[in-house]
PDB file of C-alpha atoms in Angstrom:
ATOM      1  CA  GLN W   1       9.712  19.524   6.648  1.00  0.00           C
ATOM      2  CA  VAL W   2       5.964  19.921   6.235  1.00  0.00           C
ATOM      3  CA  ARG W   3       4.103  19.787   2.948  1.00  0.00           C
ATOM      4  CA  LEU W   4       0.690  21.402   2.591  1.00  0.00           C
ATOM      5  CA  VAL W   5      -1.783  20.483  -0.140  1.00  0.00           C
ATOM      6  CA  GLU W   6      -4.803  22.711  -0.582  1.00  0.00           C
ATOM      7  CA  SER W   7      -7.985  22.016  -2.469  1.00  0.00           C
ATOM      8  CA  GLY W   8     -11.520  23.312  -2.887  1.00  0.00           C
ATOM      9  CA  GLY W   9     -11.133  26.698  -4.517  1.00  0.00           C
ATOM     10  CA  GLY W  10     -13.039  27.755  -7.594  1.00  0.00           C
ATOM     11  CA  LEU W  11     -15.615  30.081  -9.109  1.00  0.00           C
ATOM     12  CA  VAL W  12     -18.928  30.638  -7.370  1.00  0.00           C
ATOM     13  CA  GLN W  13     -21.748  33.134  -7.578  1.00  0.00           C
ATOM     14  CA  ALA W  14     -22.400  35.571  -4.779  1.00  0.00           C
ATOM     15  CA  GLY W  15     -24.338  33.897  -2.012  1.00  0.00           C
ATOM     16  CA  GLY W  16     -22.831  30.525  -2.769  1.00  0.00           C
ATOM     17  CA  SER W  17     -20.565  28.288  -0.715  1.00  0.00           C
ATOM     18  CA  LEU W  18     -17.166  26.677  -0.994  1.00  0.00           C
ATOM     19  CA  ARG W  19     -15.168  24.437   1.302  1.00  0.00           C
ATOM     20  CA  LEU W  20     -11.402  24.632   1.341  1.00  0.00           C
ATOM     21  CA  SER W  21      -9.222  21.823   2.644  1.00  0.00           C
ATOM     22  CA  CYS W  22      -5.553  21.748   3.529  1.00  0.00           C
ATOM     23  CA  ALA W  23      -3.779  18.512   4.359  1.00  0.00           C
ATOM     24  CA  ALA W  24      -0.387  18.586   6.055  1.00  0.00           C
ATOM     25  CA  SER W  25       2.110  15.778   5.661  1.00  0.00           C
ATOM     26  CA  GLY W  26       5.723  15.050   6.402  1.00  0.00           C
ATOM     27  CA  SER W  27       5.869  15.963  10.048  1.00  0.00           C
ATOM     28  CA  SER W  28       5.874  13.683  13.043  1.00  0.00           C
ATOM     29  CA  VAL W  29       5.502  16.625  15.376  1.00  0.00           C
ATOM     30  CA  SER W  30       2.127  17.839  16.525  1.00  0.00           C
ATOM     31  CA  ILE W  31       0.799  20.765  14.549  1.00  0.00           C
ATOM     32  CA  LYS W  32       0.040  23.613  16.902  1.00  0.00           C
ATOM     33  CA  THR W  33      -2.018  26.100  14.948  1.00  0.00           C
ATOM     34  CA  MET W  34      -3.618  25.851  11.531  1.00  0.00           C
ATOM     35  CA  GLY W  35      -5.322  28.561   9.614  1.00  0.00           C
ATOM     36  CA  TRP W  36      -6.169  30.421   6.476  1.00  0.00           C
ATOM     37  CA  TYR W  37      -4.987  33.693   5.016  1.00  0.00           C
ATOM     38  CA  ARG W  38      -6.050  35.392   1.832  1.00  0.00           C
ATOM     39  CA  GLN W  39      -4.595  37.906  -0.564  1.00  0.00           C
ATOM     40  CA  ALA W  40      -6.680  39.912  -2.986  1.00  0.00           C
ATOM     41  CA  PRO W  41      -5.110  41.643  -5.995  1.00  0.00           C
ATOM     42  CA  GLY W  42      -3.227  44.733  -4.924  1.00  0.00           C
ATOM     43  CA  LYS W  43      -3.740  44.033  -1.232  1.00  0.00           C
ATOM     44  CA  GLN W  44      -1.672  42.567   1.564  1.00  0.00           C
ATOM     45  CA  ARG W  45      -2.132  39.032   2.753  1.00  0.00           C
ATOM     46  CA  GLU W  46      -4.553  38.966   5.677  1.00  0.00           C
ATOM     47  CA  LEU W  47      -5.648  36.466   8.283  1.00  0.00           C
ATOM     48  CA  VAL W  48      -9.054  34.925   7.716  1.00  0.00           C
ATOM     49  CA  ALA W  49      -9.329  32.285  10.428  1.00  0.00           C
ATOM     50  CA  GLY W  50      -7.152  30.189  12.680  1.00  0.00           C
ATOM     51  CA  ILE W  51      -7.621  27.208  14.945  1.00  0.00           C
ATOM     52  CA  ARG W  52      -5.411  25.859  17.724  1.00  0.00           C
ATOM     53  CA  SER W  53      -4.849  22.222  18.547  1.00  0.00           C
ATOM     54  CA  ASP W  54      -7.288  22.574  21.470  1.00  0.00           C
ATOM     55  CA  GLY W  55     -10.016  23.765  19.108  1.00  0.00           C
ATOM     56  CA  TYR W  56      -9.937  27.451  19.975  1.00  0.00           C
ATOM     57  CA  THR W  57     -10.772  29.495  16.895  1.00  0.00           C
ATOM     58  CA  ASN W  58     -10.122  33.029  15.779  1.00  0.00           C
ATOM     59  CA  ILE W  59     -12.141  34.432  12.890  1.00  0.00           C
ATOM     60  CA  VAL W  60     -11.829  37.944  11.549  1.00  0.00           C
ATOM     61  CA  ASP W  61     -14.854  40.191  11.776  1.00  0.00           C
ATOM     62  CA  SER W  62     -15.271  40.549   8.008  1.00  0.00           C
ATOM     63  CA  VAL W  63     -16.160  36.864   7.643  1.00  0.00           C
ATOM     64  CA  LYS W  64     -17.561  36.086  11.067  1.00  0.00           C
ATOM     65  CA  GLY W  65     -20.955  34.406  10.801  1.00  0.00           C
ATOM     66  CA  ARG W  66     -20.236  33.299   7.222  1.00  0.00           C
ATOM     67  CA  PHE W  67     -16.993  31.325   7.477  1.00  0.00           C
ATOM     68  CA  THR W  68     -16.182  28.450   9.794  1.00  0.00           C
ATOM     69  CA  VAL W  69     -12.760  26.938  10.458  1.00  0.00           C
ATOM     70  CA  SER W  70     -12.314  23.380  11.695  1.00  0.00           C
ATOM     71  CA  ARG W  71      -9.618  20.738  11.819  1.00  0.00           C
ATOM     72  CA  ASP W  72      -9.213  16.988  11.924  1.00  0.00           C
ATOM     73  CA  ASN W  73      -6.144  16.329  14.033  1.00  0.00           C
ATOM     74  CA  ALA W  74      -6.022  12.657  13.070  1.00  0.00           C
ATOM     75  CA  LYS W  75      -5.727  13.677   9.422  1.00  0.00           C
ATOM     76  CA  ASN W  76      -3.656  16.834  10.010  1.00  0.00           C
ATOM     77  CA  THR W  77      -6.218  18.655   7.918  1.00  0.00           C
ATOM     78  CA  VAL W  78      -7.794  22.069   8.316  1.00  0.00           C
ATOM     79  CA  TYR W  79     -10.990  23.159   6.632  1.00  0.00           C
ATOM     80  CA  LEU W  80     -12.557  26.495   5.817  1.00  0.00           C
ATOM     81  CA  GLN W  81     -16.286  26.398   5.158  1.00  0.00           C
ATOM     82  CA  MET W  82     -17.283  29.572   3.364  1.00  0.00           C
ATOM     83  CA  ASN W  83     -20.975  30.432   3.098  1.00  0.00           C
ATOM     84  CA  SER W  84     -22.805  33.505   1.810  1.00  0.00           C
ATOM     85  CA  LEU W  85     -19.788  34.409  -0.281  1.00  0.00           C
ATOM     86  CA  LYS W  86     -19.411  37.972  -1.500  1.00  0.00           C
ATOM     87  CA  PRO W  87     -17.417  39.403  -4.413  1.00  0.00           C
ATOM     88  CA  GLU W  88     -15.055  40.992  -1.905  1.00  0.00           C
ATOM     89  CA  ASP W  89     -14.104  37.501  -0.727  1.00  0.00           C
ATOM     90  CA  THR W  90     -12.356  36.983  -4.059  1.00  0.00           C
ATOM     91  CA  ALA W  91      -8.700  36.230  -3.347  1.00  0.00           C
ATOM     92  CA  VAL W  92      -6.034  33.577  -3.294  1.00  0.00           C
ATOM     93  CA  TYR W  93      -6.474  31.634  -0.071  1.00  0.00           C
ATOM     94  CA  TYR W  94      -3.393  30.244   1.636  1.00  0.00           C
ATOM     95  CA  CYS W  95      -3.209  27.533   4.236  1.00  0.00           C
ATOM     96  CA  ASN W  96      -0.845  28.218   7.134  1.00  0.00           C
ATOM     97  CA  VAL W  97       0.388  25.894   9.866  1.00  0.00           C
ATOM     98  CA  PHE W  98       2.788  26.295  12.753  1.00  0.00           C
ATOM     99  CA  VAL W  99       4.848  23.305  13.816  1.00  0.00           C
ATOM    100  CA  ASP W 100       8.441  24.252  14.549  1.00  0.00           C
ATOM    101  CA  ARG W 101       8.009  27.215  12.219  1.00  0.00           C
ATOM    102  CA  ILE W 102       5.379  28.571   9.887  1.00  0.00           C
ATOM    103  CA  TYR W 103       4.632  26.684   6.700  1.00  0.00           C
ATOM    104  CA  TRP W 104       2.538  27.959   3.786  1.00  0.00           C
ATOM    105  CA  GLY W 105       0.453  26.194   1.182  1.00  0.00           C
ATOM    106  CA  GLN W 106       0.684  27.049  -2.503  1.00  0.00           C
ATOM    107  CA  GLY W 107      -2.608  28.938  -2.484  1.00  0.00           C
ATOM    108  CA  THR W 108      -5.969  28.268  -4.070  1.00  0.00           C
ATOM    109  CA  GLN W 109      -7.994  30.811  -6.041  1.00  0.00           C
ATOM    110  CA  VAL W 110     -11.481  31.707  -4.882  1.00  0.00           C
ATOM    111  CA  THR W 111     -13.489  33.889  -7.238  1.00  0.00           C
ATOM    112  CA  VAL W 112     -16.941  35.152  -6.333  1.00  0.00           C
ATOM    113  CA  SER W 113     -18.964  36.643  -9.167  1.00  0.00           C
ATOM    114  CA  SER W 114     -21.684  39.221  -8.593  1.00  0.00           C
TER     115      SER W 114
END
């Protein structure tokens, strides 16, 4: 069983920055992929960024150049650095990891005001 604890969400003005963190605990097995999804009101949950254990990253076009995903394997932690935030980035952001199956965090609210 893997437990994910997210932090770093909040309210920020457009153009501002936030850094999300997600720490995984409870597993002695190597975490394969880690990533972030988001879900805006009335919309489906969508992938934002993912990172493999070898460091390969995948970032969706809508945030490319503004968001960066990274991980600290020693700490089993994944980060999402979000710069130049826009109101359309407002959503609940969920951490996601794949070990033996997919695990989800509880979600953290990010609100960007115009």
